[in-house]
Tab-separated table of C-alpha atoms in Angstrom:
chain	number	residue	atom	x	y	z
A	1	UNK	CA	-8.759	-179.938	174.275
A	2	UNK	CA	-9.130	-182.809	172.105
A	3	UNK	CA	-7.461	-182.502	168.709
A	4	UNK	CA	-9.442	-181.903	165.815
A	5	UNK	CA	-7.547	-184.572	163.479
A	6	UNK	CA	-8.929	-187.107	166.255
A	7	UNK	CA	-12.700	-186.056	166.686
A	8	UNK	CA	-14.977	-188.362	164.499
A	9	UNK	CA	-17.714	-185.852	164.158
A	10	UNK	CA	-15.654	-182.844	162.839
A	11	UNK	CA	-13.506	-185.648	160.485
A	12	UNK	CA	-17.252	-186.679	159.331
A	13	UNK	CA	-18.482	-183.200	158.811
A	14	UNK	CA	-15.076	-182.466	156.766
A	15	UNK	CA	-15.906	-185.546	154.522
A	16	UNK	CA	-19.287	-183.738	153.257
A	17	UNK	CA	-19.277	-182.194	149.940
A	18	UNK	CA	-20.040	-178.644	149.105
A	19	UNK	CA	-23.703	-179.513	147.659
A	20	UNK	CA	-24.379	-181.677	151.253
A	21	UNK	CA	-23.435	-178.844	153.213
A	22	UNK	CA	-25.131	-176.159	150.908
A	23	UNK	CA	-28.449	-178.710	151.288
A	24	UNK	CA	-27.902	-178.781	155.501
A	25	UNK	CA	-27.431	-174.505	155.396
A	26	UNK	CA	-30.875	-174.007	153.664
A	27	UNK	CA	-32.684	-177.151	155.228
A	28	UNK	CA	-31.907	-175.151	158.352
A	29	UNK	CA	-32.834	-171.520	157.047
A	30	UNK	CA	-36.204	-173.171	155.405
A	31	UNK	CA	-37.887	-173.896	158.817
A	32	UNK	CA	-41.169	-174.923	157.113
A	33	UNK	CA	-42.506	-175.236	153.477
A	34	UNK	CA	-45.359	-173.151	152.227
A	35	UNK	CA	-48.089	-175.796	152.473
A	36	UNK	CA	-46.922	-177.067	155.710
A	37	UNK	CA	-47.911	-173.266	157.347
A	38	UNK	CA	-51.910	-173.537	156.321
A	39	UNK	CA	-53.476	-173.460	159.460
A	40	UNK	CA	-50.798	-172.756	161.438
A	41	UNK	CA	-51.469	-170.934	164.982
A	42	UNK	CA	-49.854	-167.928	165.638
A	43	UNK	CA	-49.947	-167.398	169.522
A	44	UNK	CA	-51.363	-164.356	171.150
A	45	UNK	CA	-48.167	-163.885	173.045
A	46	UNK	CA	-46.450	-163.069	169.829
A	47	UNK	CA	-48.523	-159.910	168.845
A	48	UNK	CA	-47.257	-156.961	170.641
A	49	UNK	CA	-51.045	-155.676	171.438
A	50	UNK	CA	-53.947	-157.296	172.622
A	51	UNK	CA	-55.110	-160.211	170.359
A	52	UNK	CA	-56.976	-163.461	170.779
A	53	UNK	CA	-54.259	-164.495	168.146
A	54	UNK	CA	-53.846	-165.360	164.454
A	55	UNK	CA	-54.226	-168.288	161.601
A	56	UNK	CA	-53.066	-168.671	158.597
A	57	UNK	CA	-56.375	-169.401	156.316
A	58	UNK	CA	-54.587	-169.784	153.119
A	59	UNK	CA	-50.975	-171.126	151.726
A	60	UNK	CA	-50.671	-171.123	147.672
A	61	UNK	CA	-47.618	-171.578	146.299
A	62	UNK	CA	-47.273	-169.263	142.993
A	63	UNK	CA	-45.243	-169.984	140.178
A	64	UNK	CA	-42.775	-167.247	138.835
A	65	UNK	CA	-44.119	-164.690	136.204
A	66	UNK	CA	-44.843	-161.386	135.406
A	67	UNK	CA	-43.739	-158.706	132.153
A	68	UNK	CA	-39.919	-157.821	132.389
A	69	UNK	CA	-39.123	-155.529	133.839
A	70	UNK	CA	-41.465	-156.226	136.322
A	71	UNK	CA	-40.469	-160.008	136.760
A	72	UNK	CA	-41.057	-161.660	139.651
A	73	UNK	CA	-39.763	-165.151	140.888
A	74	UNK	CA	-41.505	-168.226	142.737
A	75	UNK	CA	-43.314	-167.300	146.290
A	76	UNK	CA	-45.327	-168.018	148.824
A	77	UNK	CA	-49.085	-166.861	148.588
A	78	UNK	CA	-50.029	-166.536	152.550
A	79	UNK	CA	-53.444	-165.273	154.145
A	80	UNK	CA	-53.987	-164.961	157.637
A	81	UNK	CA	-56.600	-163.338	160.157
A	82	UNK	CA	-56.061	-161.869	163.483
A	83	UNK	CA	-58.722	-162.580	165.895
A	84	UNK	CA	-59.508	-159.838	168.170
A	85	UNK	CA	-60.092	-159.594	171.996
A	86	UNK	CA	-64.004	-158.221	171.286
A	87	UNK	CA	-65.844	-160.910	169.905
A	88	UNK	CA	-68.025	-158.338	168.393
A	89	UNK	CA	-65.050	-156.850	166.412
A	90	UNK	CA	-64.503	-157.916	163.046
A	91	UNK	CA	-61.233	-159.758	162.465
A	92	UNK	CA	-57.570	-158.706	160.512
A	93	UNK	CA	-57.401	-159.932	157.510
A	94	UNK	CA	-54.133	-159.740	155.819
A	95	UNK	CA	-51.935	-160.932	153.092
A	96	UNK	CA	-47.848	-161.999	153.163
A	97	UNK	CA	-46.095	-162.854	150.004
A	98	UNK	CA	-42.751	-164.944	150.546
A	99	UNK	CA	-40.127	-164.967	147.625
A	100	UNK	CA	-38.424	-168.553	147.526
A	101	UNK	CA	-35.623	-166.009	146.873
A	102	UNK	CA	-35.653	-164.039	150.060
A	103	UNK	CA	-33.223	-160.871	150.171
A	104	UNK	CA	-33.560	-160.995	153.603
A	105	UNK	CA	-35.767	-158.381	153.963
A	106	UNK	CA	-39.038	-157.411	154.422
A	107	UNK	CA	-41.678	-154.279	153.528
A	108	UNK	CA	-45.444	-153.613	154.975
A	109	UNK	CA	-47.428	-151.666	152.664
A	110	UNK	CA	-50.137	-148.950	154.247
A	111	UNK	CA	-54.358	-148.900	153.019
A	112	UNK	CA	-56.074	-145.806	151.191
A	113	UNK	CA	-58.850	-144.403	152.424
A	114	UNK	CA	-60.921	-145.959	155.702
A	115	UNK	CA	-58.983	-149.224	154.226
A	116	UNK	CA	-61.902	-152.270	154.443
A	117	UNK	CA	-59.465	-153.996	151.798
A	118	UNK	CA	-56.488	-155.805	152.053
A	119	UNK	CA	-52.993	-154.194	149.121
A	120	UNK	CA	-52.157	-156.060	146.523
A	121	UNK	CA	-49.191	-156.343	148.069
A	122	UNK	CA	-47.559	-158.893	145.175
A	123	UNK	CA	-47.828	-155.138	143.102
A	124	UNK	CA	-46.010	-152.313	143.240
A	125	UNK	CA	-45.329	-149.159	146.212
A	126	UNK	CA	-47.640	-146.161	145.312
A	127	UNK	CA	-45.843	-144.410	142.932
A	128	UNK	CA	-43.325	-147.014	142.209
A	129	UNK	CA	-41.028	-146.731	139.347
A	130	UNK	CA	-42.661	-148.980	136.581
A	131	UNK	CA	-39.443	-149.786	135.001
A	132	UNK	CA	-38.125	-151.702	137.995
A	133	UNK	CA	-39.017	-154.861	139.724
A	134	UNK	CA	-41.276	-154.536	142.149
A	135	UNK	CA	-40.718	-155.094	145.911
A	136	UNK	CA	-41.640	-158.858	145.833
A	137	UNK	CA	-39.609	-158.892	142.485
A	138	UNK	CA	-36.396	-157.602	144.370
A	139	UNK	CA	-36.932	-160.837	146.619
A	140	UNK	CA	-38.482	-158.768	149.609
A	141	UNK	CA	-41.231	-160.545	152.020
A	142	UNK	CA	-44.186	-157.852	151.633
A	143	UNK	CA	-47.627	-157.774	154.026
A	144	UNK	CA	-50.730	-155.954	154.079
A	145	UNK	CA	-53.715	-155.845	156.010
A	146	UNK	CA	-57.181	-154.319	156.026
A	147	UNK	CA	-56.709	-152.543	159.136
A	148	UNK	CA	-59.146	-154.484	160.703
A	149	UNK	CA	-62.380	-154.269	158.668
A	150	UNK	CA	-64.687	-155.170	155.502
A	151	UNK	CA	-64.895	-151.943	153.597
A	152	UNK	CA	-68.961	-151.218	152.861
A	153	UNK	CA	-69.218	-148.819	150.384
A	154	UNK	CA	-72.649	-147.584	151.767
A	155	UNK	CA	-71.196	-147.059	155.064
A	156	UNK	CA	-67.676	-146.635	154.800
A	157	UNK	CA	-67.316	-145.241	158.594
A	158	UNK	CA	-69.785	-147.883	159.865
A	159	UNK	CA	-66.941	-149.607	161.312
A	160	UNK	CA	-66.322	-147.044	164.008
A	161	UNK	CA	-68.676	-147.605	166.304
A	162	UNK	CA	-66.929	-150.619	167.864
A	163	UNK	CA	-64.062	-149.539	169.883
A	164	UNK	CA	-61.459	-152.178	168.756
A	165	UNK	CA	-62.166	-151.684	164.904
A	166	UNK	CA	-61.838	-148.108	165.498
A	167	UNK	CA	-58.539	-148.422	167.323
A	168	UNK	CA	-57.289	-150.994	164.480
A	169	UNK	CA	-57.935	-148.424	162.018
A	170	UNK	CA	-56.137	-145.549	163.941
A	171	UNK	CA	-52.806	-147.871	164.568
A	172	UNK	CA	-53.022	-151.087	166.415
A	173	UNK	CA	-53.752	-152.834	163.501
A	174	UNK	CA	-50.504	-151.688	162.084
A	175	UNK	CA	-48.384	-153.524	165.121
A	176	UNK	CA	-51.059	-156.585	164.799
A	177	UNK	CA	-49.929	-157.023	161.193
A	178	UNK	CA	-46.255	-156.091	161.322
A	179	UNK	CA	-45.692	-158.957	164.730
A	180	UNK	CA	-48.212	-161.365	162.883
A	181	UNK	CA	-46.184	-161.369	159.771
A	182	UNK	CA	-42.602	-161.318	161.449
A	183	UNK	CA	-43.488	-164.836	163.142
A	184	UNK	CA	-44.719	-166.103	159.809
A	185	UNK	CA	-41.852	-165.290	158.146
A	186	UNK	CA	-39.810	-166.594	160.975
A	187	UNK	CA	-41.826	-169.801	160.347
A	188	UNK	CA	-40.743	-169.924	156.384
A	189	UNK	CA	-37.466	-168.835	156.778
A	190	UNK	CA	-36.323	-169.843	159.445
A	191	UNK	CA	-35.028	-166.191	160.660
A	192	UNK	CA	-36.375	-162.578	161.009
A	193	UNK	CA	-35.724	-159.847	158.235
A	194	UNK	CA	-32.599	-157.936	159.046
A	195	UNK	CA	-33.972	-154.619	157.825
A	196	UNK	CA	-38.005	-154.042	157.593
A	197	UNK	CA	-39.592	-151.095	155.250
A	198	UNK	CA	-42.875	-149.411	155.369
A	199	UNK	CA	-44.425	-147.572	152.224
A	200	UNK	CA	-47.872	-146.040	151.952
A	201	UNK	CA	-49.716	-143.027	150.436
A	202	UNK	CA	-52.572	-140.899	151.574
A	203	UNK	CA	-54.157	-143.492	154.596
A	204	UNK	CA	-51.153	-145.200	153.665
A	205	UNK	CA	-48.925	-142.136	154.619
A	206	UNK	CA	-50.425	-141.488	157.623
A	207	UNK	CA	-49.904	-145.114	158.789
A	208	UNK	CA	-46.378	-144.783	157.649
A	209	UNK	CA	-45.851	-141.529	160.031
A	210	UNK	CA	-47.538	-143.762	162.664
A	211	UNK	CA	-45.281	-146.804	162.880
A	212	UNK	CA	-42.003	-144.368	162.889
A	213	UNK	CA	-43.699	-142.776	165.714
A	214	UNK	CA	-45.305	-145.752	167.605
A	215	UNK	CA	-42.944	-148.217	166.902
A	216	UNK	CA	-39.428	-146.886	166.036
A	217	UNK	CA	-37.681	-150.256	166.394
A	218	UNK	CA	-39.833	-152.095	163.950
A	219	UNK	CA	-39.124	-150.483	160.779
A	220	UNK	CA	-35.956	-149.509	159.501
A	221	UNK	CA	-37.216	-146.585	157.072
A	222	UNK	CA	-40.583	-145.676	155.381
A	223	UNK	CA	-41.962	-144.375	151.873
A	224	UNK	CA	-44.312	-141.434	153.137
A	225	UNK	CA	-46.369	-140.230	150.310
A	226	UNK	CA	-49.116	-137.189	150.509
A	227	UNK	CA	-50.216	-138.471	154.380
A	228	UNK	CA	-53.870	-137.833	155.422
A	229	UNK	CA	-53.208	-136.698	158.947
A	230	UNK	CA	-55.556	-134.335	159.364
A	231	UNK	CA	-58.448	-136.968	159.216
A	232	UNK	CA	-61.423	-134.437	160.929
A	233	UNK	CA	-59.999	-131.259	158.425
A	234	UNK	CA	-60.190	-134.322	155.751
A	235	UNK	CA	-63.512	-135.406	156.458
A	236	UNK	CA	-65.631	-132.290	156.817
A	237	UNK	CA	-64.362	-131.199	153.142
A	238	UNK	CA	-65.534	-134.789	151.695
A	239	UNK	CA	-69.077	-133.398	153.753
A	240	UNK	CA	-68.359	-130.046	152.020
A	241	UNK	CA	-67.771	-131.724	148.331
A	242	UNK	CA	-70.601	-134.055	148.406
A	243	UNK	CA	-72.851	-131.217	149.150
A	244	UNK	CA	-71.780	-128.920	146.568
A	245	UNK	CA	-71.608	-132.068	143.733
A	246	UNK	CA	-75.349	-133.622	145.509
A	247	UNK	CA	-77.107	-129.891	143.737
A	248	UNK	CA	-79.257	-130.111	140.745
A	249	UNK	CA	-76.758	-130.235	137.749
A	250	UNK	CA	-73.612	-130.106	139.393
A	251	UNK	CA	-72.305	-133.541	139.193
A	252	UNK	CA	-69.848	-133.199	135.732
A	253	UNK	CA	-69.666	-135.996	133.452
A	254	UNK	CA	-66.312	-138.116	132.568
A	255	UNK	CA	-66.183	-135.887	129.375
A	256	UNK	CA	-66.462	-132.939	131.723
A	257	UNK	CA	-64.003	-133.566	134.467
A	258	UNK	CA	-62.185	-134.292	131.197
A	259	UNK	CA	-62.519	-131.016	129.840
A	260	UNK	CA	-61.569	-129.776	133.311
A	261	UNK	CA	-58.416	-131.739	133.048
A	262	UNK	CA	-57.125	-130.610	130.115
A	263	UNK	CA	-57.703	-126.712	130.953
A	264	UNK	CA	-55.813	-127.254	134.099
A	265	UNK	CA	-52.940	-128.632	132.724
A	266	UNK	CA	-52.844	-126.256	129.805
A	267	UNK	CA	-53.197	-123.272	132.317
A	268	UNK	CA	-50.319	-124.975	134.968
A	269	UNK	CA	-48.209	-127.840	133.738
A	270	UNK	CA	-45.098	-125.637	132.755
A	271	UNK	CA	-45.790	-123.605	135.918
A	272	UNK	CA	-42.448	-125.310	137.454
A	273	UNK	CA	-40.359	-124.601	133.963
A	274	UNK	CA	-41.295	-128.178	132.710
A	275	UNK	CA	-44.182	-128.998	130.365
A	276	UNK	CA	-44.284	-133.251	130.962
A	277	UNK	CA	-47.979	-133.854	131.846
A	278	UNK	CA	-47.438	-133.126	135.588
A	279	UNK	CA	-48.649	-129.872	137.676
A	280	UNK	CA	-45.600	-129.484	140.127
A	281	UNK	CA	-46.031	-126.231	141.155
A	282	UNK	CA	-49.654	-126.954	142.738
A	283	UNK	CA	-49.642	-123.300	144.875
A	284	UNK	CA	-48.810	-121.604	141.618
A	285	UNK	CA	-51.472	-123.359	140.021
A	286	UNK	CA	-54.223	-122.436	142.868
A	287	UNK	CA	-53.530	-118.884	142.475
A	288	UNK	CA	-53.608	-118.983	138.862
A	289	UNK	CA	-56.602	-122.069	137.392
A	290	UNK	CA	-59.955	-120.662	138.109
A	291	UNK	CA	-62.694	-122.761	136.388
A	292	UNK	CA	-65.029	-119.470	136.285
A	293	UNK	CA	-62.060	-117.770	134.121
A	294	UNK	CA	-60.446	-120.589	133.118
A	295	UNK	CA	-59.473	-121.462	129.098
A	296	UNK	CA	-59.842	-124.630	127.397
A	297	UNK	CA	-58.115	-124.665	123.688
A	298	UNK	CA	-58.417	-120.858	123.395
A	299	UNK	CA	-61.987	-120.890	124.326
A	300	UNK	CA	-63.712	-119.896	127.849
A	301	UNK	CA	-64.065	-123.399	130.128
A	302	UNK	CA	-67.483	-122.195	131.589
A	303	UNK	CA	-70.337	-122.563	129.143
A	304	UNK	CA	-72.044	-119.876	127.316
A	305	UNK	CA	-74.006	-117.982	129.786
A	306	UNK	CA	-73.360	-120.451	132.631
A	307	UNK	CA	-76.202	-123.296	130.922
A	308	UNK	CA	-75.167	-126.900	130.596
A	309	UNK	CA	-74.850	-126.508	126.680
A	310	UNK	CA	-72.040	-129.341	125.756
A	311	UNK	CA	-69.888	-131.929	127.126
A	312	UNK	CA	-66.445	-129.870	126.724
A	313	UNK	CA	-67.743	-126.959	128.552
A	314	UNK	CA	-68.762	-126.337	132.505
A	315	UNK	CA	-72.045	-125.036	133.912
A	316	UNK	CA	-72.354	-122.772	136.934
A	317	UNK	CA	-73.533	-125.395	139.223
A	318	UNK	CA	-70.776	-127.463	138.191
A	319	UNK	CA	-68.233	-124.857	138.420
């Protein structure tokens, strides 16, 4: 073996200084700059389910800002569709957000409702702690998507009658998203995250409980919060709701659901032994908050004789 003290290229790479060699380290961690990926392809091959692949449709780099302690350095604004196999199908439209000061890892955030929108995913988790930095703040590479269709609020199922959009919206769009934005930030970086998080609430929940299921190797944890997973239960009490609030006078007013408010919380917040403007104990507070019975300030929540007589009281059809 040849002698180190007599190999020109190791005595060469010896004579760099600290600064050169910190400069080669990121030159090859920092595969590609944030303006260079606009437009770039991702190939079909690299989504785990079918696909007619991806493109990244917008690159802005943002400057560092935010309110401490929410602060937030410089990133990497990314946009990107997924094309799908149907041509009929309505594409993936997502969102990545790439710190300049990566920690390395990375954290999908889950919709609300039948989705249609892509998360703010430069914000917070639901539920997040205001007085900490947010996810992109810690230096994490967060994504989003819009599980695979334009929310129309006249027909928010509408959607479901194509087969693909449906199945995006059950789960596939969730491995779509989650492959389409590990080769982008592959592309930026240079590597893949070493540990991957998943946080979501309601629809958000329920797609968390998915990709732990579906796809155990892709995410090292998830933030479940209140998961819709009973989505037919879920949907035949929105039917039953809309009924009851679509009758003649039912429909309460903001000062009304106001009023409701503030009887409920007088009638359960210290239900769990703490009065701090939360209702904890939400089975104690079934059995116990009746609107019909209910007291707001001392005085009976339903209005005299059941009329619609003021704005701090409820009627029978809105009870």
């Amino acid at each position: 073996m040849m002698p180190i003290r007599s190999n020109p290229f190791t005595r060469r790479a010896l004579r760099l200084t600290p600064l050169a060699l910190a400069l080669l380290a990121a030159e090859s961690v920092q595969a590609a700059t944030c303006t260079e990926l606009l437009g770039r392809e991702i190939p079909a091959q690299a989504i785990g389910l079918p696909s007619s692949g991806a493109r990244v449709t917008a690159a802005i780099p943002i400057a560092a800002g935010g309110s401490a302690p929410q602060t937030f350095g410089a990133y990497c604004d990314l946009s990107a569709e997924i094309r799908p196999v149907d041509p009929a199908a309505p594409a993936i439209r997502m969102r990545l957000v790439l710190p300049e000061q990566w920690n390395r890892k990375a954290m999908m955030f889950g919709g609300g409702g039948y989705n249609g929108t892509v998360p703010n995913v430069a914000g917070n988790v639901p539920a997040g702690p205001v007085d900490q930095p947010t996810p992109l703040g810690r230096g994490y590479a967060v994504f989003g998507s819009d599980s695979g269709h334009v929310a129309d609020p006249l027909s928010p199922g509408s959607f479901a009658w194509n087969d693909e959009a449906l199945a995006n919206y059950a789960h596939d769009a969730l491995k779509k998203t989650r492959d389409t934005a590990i080769y982008l930030i592959e592309q930026r970086y240079g590597a893949a995250p070493e540990r991957s998080y998943f946080a979501g609430g309601s629809t958000g929940g329920r797609e968390a409980l998915a990709v732990v299921q579906q796809w155990p190797t892709d995410f090292n944890g998830a933030i479940v919060l209140y998961p819709a997973y009973n989505a037919l239960a879920l949907d035949l009490q929105f039917g039953r709701i809309t009924r009851a609030l679509a009758q003649p006078g039912a429909f309460p007013s903001l000062e009304k659901r106001a009023a409701l408010l503030e009887a409920a919380m007088q009638a359960c917040d210290g239900l769990d032994g703490v009065r701090d403007g939360v209702v904890s104990h939400q089975a104690a507070c079934n059995a116990r908050f009746d609107p019909a019975r209910a007291k707001l300030n001392g005085k009976p929540l339903r209005c005299p004789g059941g009329a619609d007589t003021s704005q701090r009281c409820l009627s029978d059809a809105q009870i």
